[in-house]
mmCIF file of C-alpha atoms in Angstrom:
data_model
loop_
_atom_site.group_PDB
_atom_site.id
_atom_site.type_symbol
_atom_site.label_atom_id
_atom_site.label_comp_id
_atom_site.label_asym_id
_atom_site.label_seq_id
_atom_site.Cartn_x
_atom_site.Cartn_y
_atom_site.Cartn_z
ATOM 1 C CA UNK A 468 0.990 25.441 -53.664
ATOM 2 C CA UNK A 469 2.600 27.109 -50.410
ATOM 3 C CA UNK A 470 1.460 25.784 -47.218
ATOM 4 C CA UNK A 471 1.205 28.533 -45.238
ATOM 5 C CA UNK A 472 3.631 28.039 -41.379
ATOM 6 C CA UNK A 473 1.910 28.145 -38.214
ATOM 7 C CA UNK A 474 1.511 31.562 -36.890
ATOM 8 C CA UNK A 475 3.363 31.812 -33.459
ATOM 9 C CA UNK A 476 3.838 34.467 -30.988
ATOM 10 C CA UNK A 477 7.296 35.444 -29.679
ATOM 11 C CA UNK A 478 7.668 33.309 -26.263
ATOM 12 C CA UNK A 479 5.176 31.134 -27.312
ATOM 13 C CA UNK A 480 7.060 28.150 -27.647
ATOM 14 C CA UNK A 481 9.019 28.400 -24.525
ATOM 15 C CA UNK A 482 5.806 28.954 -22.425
ATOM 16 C CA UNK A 483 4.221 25.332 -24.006
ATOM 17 C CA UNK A 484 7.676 23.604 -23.334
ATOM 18 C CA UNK A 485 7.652 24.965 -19.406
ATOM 19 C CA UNK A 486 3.823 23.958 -19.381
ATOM 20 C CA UNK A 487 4.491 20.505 -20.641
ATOM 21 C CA UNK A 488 7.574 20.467 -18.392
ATOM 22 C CA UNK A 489 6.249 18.431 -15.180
ATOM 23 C CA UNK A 490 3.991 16.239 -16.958
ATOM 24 C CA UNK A 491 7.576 14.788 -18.471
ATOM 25 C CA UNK A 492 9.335 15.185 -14.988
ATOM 26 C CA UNK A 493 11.124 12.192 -13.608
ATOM 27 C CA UNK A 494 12.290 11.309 -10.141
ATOM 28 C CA UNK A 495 16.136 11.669 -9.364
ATOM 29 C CA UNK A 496 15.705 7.747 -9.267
ATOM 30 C CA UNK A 497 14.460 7.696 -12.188
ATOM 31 C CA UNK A 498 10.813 6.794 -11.214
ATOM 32 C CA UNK A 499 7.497 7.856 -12.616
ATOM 33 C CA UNK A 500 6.065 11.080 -10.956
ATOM 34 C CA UNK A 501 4.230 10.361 -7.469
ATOM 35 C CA UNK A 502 5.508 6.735 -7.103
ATOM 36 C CA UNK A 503 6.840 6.117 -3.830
ATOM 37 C CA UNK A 504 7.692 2.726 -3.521
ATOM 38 C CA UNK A 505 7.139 2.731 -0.018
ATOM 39 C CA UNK A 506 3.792 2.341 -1.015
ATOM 40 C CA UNK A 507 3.761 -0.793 -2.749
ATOM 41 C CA UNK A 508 1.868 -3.856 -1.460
ATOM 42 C CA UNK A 509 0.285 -2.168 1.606
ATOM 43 C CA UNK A 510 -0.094 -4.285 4.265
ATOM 44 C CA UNK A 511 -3.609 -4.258 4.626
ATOM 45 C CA UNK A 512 -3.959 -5.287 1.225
ATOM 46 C CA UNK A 513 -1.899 -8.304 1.433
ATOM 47 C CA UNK A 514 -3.590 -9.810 4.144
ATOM 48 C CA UNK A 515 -6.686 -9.213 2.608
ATOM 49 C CA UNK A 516 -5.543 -11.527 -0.322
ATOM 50 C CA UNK A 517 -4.490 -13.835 2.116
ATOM 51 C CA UNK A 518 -7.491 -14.152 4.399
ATOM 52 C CA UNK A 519 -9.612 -14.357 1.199
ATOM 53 C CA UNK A 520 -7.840 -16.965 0.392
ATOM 54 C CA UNK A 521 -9.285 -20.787 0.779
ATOM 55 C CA UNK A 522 -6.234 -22.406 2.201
ATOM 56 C CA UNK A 523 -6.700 -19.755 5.246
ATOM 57 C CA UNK A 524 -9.966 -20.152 5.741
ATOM 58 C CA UNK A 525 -9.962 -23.953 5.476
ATOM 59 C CA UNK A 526 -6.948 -23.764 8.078
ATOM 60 C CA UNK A 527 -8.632 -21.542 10.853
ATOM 61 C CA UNK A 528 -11.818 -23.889 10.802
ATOM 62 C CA UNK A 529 -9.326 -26.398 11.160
ATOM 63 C CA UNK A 530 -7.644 -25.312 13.959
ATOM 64 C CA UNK A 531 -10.889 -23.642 15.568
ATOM 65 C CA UNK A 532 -12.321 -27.659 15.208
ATOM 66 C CA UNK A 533 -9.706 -29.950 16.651
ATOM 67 C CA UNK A 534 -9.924 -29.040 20.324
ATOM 68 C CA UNK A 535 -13.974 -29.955 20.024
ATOM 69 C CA UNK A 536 -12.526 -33.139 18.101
ATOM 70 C CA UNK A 537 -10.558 -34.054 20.936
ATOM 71 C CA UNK A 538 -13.153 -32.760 23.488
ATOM 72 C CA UNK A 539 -15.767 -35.172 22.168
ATOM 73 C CA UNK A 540 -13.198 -38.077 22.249
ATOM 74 C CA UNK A 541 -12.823 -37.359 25.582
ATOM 75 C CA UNK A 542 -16.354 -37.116 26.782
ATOM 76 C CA UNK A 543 -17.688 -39.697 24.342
ATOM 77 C CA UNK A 544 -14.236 -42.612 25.291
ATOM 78 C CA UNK A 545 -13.829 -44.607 27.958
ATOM 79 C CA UNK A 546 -12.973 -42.784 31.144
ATOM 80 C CA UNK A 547 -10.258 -45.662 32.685
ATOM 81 C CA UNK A 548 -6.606 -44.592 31.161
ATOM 82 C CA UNK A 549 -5.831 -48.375 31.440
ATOM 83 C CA UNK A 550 -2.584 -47.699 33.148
ATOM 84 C CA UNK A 551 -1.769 -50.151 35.534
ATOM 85 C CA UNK A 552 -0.982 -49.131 39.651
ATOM 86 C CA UNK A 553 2.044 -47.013 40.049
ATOM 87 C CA UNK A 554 2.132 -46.109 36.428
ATOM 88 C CA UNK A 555 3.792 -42.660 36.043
ATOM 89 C CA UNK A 556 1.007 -40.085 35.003
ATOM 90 C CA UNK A 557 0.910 -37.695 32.074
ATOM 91 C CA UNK A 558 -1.098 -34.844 30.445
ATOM 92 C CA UNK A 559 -3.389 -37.030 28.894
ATOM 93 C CA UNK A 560 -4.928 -38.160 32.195
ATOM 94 C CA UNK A 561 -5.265 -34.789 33.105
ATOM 95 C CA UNK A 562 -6.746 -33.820 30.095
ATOM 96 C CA UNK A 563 -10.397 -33.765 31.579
ATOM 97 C CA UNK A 564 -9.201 -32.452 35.024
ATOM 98 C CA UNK A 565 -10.509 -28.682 33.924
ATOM 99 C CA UNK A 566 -10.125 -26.269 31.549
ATOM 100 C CA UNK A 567 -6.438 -25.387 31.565
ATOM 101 C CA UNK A 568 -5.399 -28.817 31.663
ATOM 102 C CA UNK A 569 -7.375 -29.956 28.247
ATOM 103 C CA UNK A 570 -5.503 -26.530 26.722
ATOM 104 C CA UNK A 571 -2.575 -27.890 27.846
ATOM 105 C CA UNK A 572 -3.320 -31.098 26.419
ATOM 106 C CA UNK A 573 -4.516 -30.010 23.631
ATOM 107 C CA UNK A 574 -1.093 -27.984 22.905
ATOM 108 C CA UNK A 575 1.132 -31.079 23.853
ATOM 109 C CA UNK A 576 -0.905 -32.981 21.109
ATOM 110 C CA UNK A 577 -0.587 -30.632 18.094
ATOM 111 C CA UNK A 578 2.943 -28.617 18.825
ATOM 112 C CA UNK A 579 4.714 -31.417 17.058
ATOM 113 C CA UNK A 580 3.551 -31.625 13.679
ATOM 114 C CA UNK A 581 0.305 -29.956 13.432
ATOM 115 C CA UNK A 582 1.191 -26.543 14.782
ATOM 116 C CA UNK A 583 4.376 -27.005 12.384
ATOM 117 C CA UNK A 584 2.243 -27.770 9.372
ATOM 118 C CA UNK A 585 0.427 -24.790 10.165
ATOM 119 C CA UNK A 586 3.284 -22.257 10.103
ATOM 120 C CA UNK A 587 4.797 -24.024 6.976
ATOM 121 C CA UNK A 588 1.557 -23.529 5.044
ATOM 122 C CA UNK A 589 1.463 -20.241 6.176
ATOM 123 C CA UNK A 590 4.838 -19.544 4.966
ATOM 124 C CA UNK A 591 5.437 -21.660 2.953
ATOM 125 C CA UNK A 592 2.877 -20.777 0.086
ATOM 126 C CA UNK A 593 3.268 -17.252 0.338
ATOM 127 C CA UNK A 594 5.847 -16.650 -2.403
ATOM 128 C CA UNK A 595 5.501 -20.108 -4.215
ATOM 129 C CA UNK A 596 1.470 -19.616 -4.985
ATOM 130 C CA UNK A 597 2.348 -16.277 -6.746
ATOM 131 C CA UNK A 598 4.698 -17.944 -9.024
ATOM 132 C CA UNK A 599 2.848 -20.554 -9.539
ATOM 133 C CA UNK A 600 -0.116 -18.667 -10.888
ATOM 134 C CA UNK A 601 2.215 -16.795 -12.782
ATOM 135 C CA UNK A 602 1.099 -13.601 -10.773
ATOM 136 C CA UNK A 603 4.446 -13.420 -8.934
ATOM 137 C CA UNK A 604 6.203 -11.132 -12.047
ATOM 138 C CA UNK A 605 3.060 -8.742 -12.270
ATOM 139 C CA UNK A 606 3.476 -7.682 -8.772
ATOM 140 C CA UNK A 607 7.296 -6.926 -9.448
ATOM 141 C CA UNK A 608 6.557 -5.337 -12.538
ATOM 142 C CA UNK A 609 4.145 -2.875 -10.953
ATOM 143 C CA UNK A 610 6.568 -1.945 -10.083
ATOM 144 C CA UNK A 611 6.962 -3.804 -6.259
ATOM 145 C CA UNK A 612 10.915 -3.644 -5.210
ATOM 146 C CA UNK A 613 11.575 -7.367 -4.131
ATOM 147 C CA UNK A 614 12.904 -6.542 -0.684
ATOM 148 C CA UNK A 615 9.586 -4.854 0.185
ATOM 149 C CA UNK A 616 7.698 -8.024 -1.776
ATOM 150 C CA UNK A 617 9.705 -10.222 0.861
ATOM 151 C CA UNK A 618 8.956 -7.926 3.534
ATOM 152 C CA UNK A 619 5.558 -7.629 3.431
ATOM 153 C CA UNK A 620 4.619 -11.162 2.301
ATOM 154 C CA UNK A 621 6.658 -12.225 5.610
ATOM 155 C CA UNK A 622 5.348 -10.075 8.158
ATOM 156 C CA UNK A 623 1.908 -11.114 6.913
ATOM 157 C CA UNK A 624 2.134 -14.774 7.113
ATOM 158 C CA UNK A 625 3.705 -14.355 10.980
ATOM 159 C CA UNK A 626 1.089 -12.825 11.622
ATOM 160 C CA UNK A 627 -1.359 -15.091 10.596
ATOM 161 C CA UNK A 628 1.006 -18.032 11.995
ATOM 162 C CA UNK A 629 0.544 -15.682 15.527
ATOM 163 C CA UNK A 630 -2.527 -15.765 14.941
ATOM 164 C CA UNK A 631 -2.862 -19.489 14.697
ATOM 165 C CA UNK A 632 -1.613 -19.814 17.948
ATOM 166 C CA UNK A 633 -3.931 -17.798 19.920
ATOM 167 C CA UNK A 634 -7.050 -19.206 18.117
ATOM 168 C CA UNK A 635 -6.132 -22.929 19.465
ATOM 169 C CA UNK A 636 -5.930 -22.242 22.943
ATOM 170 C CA UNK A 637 -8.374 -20.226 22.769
ATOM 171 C CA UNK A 638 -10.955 -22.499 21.661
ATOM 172 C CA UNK A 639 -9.412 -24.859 23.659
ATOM 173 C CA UNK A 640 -9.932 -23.270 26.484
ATOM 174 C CA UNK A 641 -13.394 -22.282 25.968
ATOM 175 C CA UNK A 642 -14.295 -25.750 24.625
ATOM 176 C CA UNK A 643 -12.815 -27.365 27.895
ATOM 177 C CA UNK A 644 -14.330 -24.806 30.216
ATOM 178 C CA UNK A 645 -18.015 -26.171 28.410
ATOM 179 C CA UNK A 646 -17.047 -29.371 28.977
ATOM 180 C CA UNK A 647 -14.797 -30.535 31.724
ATOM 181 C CA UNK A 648 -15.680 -27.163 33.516
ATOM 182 C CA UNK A 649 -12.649 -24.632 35.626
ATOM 183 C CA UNK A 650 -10.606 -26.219 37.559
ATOM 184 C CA UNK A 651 -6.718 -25.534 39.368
ATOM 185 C CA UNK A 652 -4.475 -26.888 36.522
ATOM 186 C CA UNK A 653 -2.281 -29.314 37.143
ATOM 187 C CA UNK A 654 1.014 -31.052 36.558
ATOM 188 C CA UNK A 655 1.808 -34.471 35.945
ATOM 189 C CA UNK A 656 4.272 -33.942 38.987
ATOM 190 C CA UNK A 657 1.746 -33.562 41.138
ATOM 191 C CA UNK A 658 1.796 -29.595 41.593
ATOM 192 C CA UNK A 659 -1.264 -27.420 41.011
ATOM 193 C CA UNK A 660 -1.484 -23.582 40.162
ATOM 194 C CA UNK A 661 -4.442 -21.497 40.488
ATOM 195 C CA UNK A 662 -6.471 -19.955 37.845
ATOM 196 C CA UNK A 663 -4.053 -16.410 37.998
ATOM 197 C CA UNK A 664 -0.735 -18.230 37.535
ATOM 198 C CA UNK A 665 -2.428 -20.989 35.641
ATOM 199 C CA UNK A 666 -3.288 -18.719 32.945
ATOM 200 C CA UNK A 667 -0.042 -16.904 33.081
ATOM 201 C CA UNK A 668 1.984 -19.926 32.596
ATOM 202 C CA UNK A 669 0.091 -21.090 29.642
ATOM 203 C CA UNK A 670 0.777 -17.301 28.494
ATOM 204 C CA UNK A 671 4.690 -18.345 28.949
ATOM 205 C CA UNK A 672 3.880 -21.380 26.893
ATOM 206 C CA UNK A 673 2.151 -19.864 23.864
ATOM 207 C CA UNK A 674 4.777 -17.367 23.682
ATOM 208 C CA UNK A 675 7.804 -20.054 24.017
ATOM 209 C CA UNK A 676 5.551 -22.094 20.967
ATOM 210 C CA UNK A 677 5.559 -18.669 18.790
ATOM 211 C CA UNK A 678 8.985 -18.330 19.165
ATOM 212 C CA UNK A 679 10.333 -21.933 18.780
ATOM 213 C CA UNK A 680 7.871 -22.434 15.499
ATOM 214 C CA UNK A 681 9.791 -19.404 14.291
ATOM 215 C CA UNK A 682 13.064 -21.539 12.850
ATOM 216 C CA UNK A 683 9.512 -23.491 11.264
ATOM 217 C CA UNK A 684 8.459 -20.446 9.769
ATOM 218 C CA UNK A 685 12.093 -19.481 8.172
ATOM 219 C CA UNK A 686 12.530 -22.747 6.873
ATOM 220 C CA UNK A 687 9.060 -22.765 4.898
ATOM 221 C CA UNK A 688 9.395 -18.717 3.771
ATOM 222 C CA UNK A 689 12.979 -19.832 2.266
ATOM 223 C CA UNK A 690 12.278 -23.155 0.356
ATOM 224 C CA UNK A 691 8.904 -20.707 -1.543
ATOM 225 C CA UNK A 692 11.456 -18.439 -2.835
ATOM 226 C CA UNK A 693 13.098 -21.585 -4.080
ATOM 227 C CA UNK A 694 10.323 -23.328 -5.799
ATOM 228 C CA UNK A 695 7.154 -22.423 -7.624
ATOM 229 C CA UNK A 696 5.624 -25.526 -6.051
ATOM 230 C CA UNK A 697 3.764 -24.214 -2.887
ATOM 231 C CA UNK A 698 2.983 -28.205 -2.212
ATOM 232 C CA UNK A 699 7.247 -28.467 -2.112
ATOM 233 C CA UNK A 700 7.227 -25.686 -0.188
ATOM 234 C CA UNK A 701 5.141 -26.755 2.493
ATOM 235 C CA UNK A 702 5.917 -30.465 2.269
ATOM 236 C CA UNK A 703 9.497 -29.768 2.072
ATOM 237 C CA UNK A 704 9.352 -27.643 5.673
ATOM 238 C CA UNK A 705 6.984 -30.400 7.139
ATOM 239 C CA UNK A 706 9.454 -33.761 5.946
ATOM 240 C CA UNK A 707 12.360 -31.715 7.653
ATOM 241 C CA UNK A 708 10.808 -30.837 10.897
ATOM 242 C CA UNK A 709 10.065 -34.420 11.098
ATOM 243 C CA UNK A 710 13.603 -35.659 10.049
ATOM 244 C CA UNK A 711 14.653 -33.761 12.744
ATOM 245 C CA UNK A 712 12.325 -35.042 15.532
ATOM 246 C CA UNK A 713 13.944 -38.327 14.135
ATOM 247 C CA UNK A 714 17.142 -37.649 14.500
ATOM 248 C CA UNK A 715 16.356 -36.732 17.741
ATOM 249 C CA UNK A 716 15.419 -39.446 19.019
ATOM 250 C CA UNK A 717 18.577 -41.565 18.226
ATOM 251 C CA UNK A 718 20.274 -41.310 21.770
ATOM 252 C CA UNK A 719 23.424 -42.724 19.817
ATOM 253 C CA UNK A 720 23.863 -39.025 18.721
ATOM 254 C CA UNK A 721 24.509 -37.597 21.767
ATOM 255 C CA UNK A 722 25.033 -34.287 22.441
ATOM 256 C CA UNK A 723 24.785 -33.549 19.069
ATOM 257 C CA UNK A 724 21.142 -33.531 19.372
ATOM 258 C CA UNK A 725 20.886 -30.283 21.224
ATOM 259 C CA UNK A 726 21.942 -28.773 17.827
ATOM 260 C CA UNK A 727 18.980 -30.180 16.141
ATOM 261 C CA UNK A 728 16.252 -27.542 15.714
ATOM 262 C CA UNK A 729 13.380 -29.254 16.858
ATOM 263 C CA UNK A 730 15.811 -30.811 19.971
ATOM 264 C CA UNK A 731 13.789 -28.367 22.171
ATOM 265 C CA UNK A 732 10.200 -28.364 21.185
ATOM 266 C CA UNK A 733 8.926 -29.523 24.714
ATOM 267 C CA UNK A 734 10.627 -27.529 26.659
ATOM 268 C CA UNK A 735 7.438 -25.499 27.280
ATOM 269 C CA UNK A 736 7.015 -28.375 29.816
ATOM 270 C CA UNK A 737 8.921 -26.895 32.146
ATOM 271 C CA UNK A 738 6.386 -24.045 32.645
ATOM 272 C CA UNK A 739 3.767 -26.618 34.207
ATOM 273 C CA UNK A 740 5.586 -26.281 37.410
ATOM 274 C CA UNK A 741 4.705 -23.415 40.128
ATOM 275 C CA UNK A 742 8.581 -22.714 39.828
ATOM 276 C CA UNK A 743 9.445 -21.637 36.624
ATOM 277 C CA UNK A 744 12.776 -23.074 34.918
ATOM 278 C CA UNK A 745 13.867 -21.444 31.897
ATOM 279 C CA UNK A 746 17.391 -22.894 30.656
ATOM 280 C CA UNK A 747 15.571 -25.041 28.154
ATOM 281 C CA UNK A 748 13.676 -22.549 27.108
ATOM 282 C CA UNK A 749 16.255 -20.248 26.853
ATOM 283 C CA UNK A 750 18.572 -22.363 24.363
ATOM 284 C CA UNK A 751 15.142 -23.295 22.668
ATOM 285 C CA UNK A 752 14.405 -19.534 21.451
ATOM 286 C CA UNK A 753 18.327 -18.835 20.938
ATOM 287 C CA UNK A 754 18.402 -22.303 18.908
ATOM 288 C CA UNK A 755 15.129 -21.292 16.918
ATOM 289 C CA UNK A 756 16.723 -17.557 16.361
ATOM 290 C CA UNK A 757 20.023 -19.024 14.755
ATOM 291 C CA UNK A 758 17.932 -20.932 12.166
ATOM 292 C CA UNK A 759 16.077 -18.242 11.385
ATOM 293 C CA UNK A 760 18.462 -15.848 10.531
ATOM 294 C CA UNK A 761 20.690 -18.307 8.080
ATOM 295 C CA UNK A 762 16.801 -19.063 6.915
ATOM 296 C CA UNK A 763 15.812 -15.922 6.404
ATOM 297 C CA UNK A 764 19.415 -14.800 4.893
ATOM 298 C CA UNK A 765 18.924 -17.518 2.462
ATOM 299 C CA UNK A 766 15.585 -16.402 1.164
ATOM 300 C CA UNK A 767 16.594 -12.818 0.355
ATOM 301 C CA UNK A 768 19.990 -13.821 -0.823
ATOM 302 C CA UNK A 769 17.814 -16.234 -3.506
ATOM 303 C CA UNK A 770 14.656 -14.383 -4.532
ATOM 304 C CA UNK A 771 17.042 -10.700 -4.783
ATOM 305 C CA UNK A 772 18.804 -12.758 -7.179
ATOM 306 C CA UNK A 773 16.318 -14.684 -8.825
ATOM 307 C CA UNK A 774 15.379 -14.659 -12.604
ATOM 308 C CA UNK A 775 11.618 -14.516 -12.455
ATOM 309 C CA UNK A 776 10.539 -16.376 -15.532
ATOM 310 C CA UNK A 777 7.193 -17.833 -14.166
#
C-alpha cells in the first residue's frame, strides 16, 4: 500500500526552519543563548552560602565572646599586676584603665594567632570545602569560568575576614566601656590621647591589622586551591604564620628577619603614641603586599590549571 507524502505548501519549509532558527542560535563563543557568564556566582549569593554556613557563625560568636572572656578575667582576677617597683609597664596594666585601652589590649592579645586563625579559616576553606564535598566540579560545570569562581570566592572571604576585624573592637570597646567605663587612652610610655585622637588611632590600627593579615589571607586562599582538605588548608596557613613568628625571634638571624612576613605584626604599636611614626608600618603593608601577590599568583596559576576530579 502507498503511504501517501505530507502535503506541504511552497515556502513552507523555509518559514519552519527560520522559526526554529533562534531557538538553535549559539553565541559567537559558543555559549548557550542568554548566558552571560558575568553572571555566574553572584556575589550576594556566595556570601549567603557562606554566612549560612556553621563555621561562620560559630566564628563570629567567637570573636563577639572573647573580649567579655577577657573582661570578666579582668574584673573577676586579682587587681595587683605583681610587678615589682620600677618594673617597665605594658598594655596589660592598662587594660582596665578605660575603654580604649582594654580594645587595645584586647587587639595586642589576639593579633598574633587568633586574628590569623581567623583569616585562614576564612580563606582557607573557601575553595577546599567545595572539593571536599565534591560540590566544587558542579559549580564549574554550571557552567562558572574558574577565574570568576576565584574571584568571587576571594572577595567574599575578605570581606568576611574585614569584617572580623571590626566586630572585635567593636565589642571590645563596648564591653570595656560597660565595664572599666571611658577614659583618655593611654600608652605604656606614659602619653595619653583624648577620646577624638584616641579613637582615630585605633582606626590607624585596625586598618594597619587588615592590611598586614592580608599576606595571612593569601597564604590560606592558595594552599585551598591546593588541597581538598579545608583542615590542611587552614592548619597549613596557621603552622606557617607561627614558624615565622619563630623564626623571628632567633636574633642570630639578623637582618634577615625583616624579610619574614610576620617580622612586622606589632608595628601597630607605634600608633599608641600622640606622634604618629609610620616606617614600620610602612614596610609592614609593603612586606604583607609582596606575599600576597606571589600568594595570590600561585593560587590562580594552580586552580586555572587544575584537573578537578573531586
Amino acid at each position: 500500500m502507498r503511504i501517501p507524502e505530507a502535503s506541504t505548501r511552497p515556502g513552507e519549509h523555509t518559514r519552519l526552519e527560520a522559526a526554529a532558527a533562534p531557538a538553535l542560535a549559539v553565541a559567537p563563543s559558543g555559549a548557550a543563548p542568554g548566558f552571560d557568564p558575568r553572571r555566574t556566582l553572584p556575589l550576594k549569593v556566595e556570601l549567603r552560602r557562606q554566612l549560612k554556613r556553621r563555621r561562620t557563625q560559630v566564628a563570629f560568636g567567637l570573636l563577639a565572646a572573647l573580649p567579655l572572656i577577657l573582661a570578666a578575667a579582668f574584673k573577676l582576677g586579682s587587681p595587683t599586676s605583681g610587678r615589682g617597683p620600677g618594673a617597665p609597664i605594658d598594655l596589660a596594666d592598662l587594660a582596665t584603665v578605660g575603654a580604649p585601652n582594654f580594645t587595645l589590649f584586647t587587639l595586642f592579645a589576639t593579633s598574633g594567632i587568633a586574628l590569623s586563625l581567623m583569616v585562614a579559616l576564612f580563606t582557607g576553606d573557601t575553595v577546599a570545602s567545595e572539593a571536599s564535598w565534591s560540590s566544587l566540579r558542579y559549580l564549574l560545570a554550571t557552567p562558572i569560568p574558574r577565574s570568576r569562581l576565584l574571584r568571587q570566592k576571594l572577595i567574599v572571604a575578605l570581606g568576611l575576614s574585614a569584617a572580623a576585624l571590626v566586630v572585635l573592637p567593636t565589642v571590645a570597646l563596648l564591653s570595656g566601656w560597660a565595664v572599666f567605663g571611658w577614659a583618655p587612652a593611654r600608652s605604656p610610655l606614659g602619653t595619653s590621647l583624648a577620646t577624638g585622637p584616641a579613637l582615630v588611632h585605633l582606626a590607624i590600627v585596625i586598618g594597619y591589622l587588615a592590611l598586614s593579615l592580608l599576606f595571612v589571607a593569601a597564604l590560606g586562599f592558595a594552599l585551598s586551591t591546593h588541597t581538598d582538605t579545608p583542615l590542611g588548608a587552614v592548619g597549613g596557613t596557621v603552622m606557617l604564620v607561627i614558624l615565622s613568628d619563630i623564626l623571628d625571634s632567633v636574633t642570630a638571624l639578623g637582618g634577615a628577619r625583616a624579610f619574614l612576613p610576620t617580622h612586622y605584626s606589632y608595628a601597630w604599636l607605634d600608633a599608641l603614641s600622640p606622634t604618629v611614626s609610620w616606617d614600620g608600618m610602612v614596610r609592614g603593608v609593603v612586606s604583607s603586599f609582596a606575599y600576597s601577590l606571589v600568594f595570590f599568583a600561585l593560587a590562580w596559576r594552580r586552580f586555572l590549571r587544575k584537573d578537578i576530579t573531586s
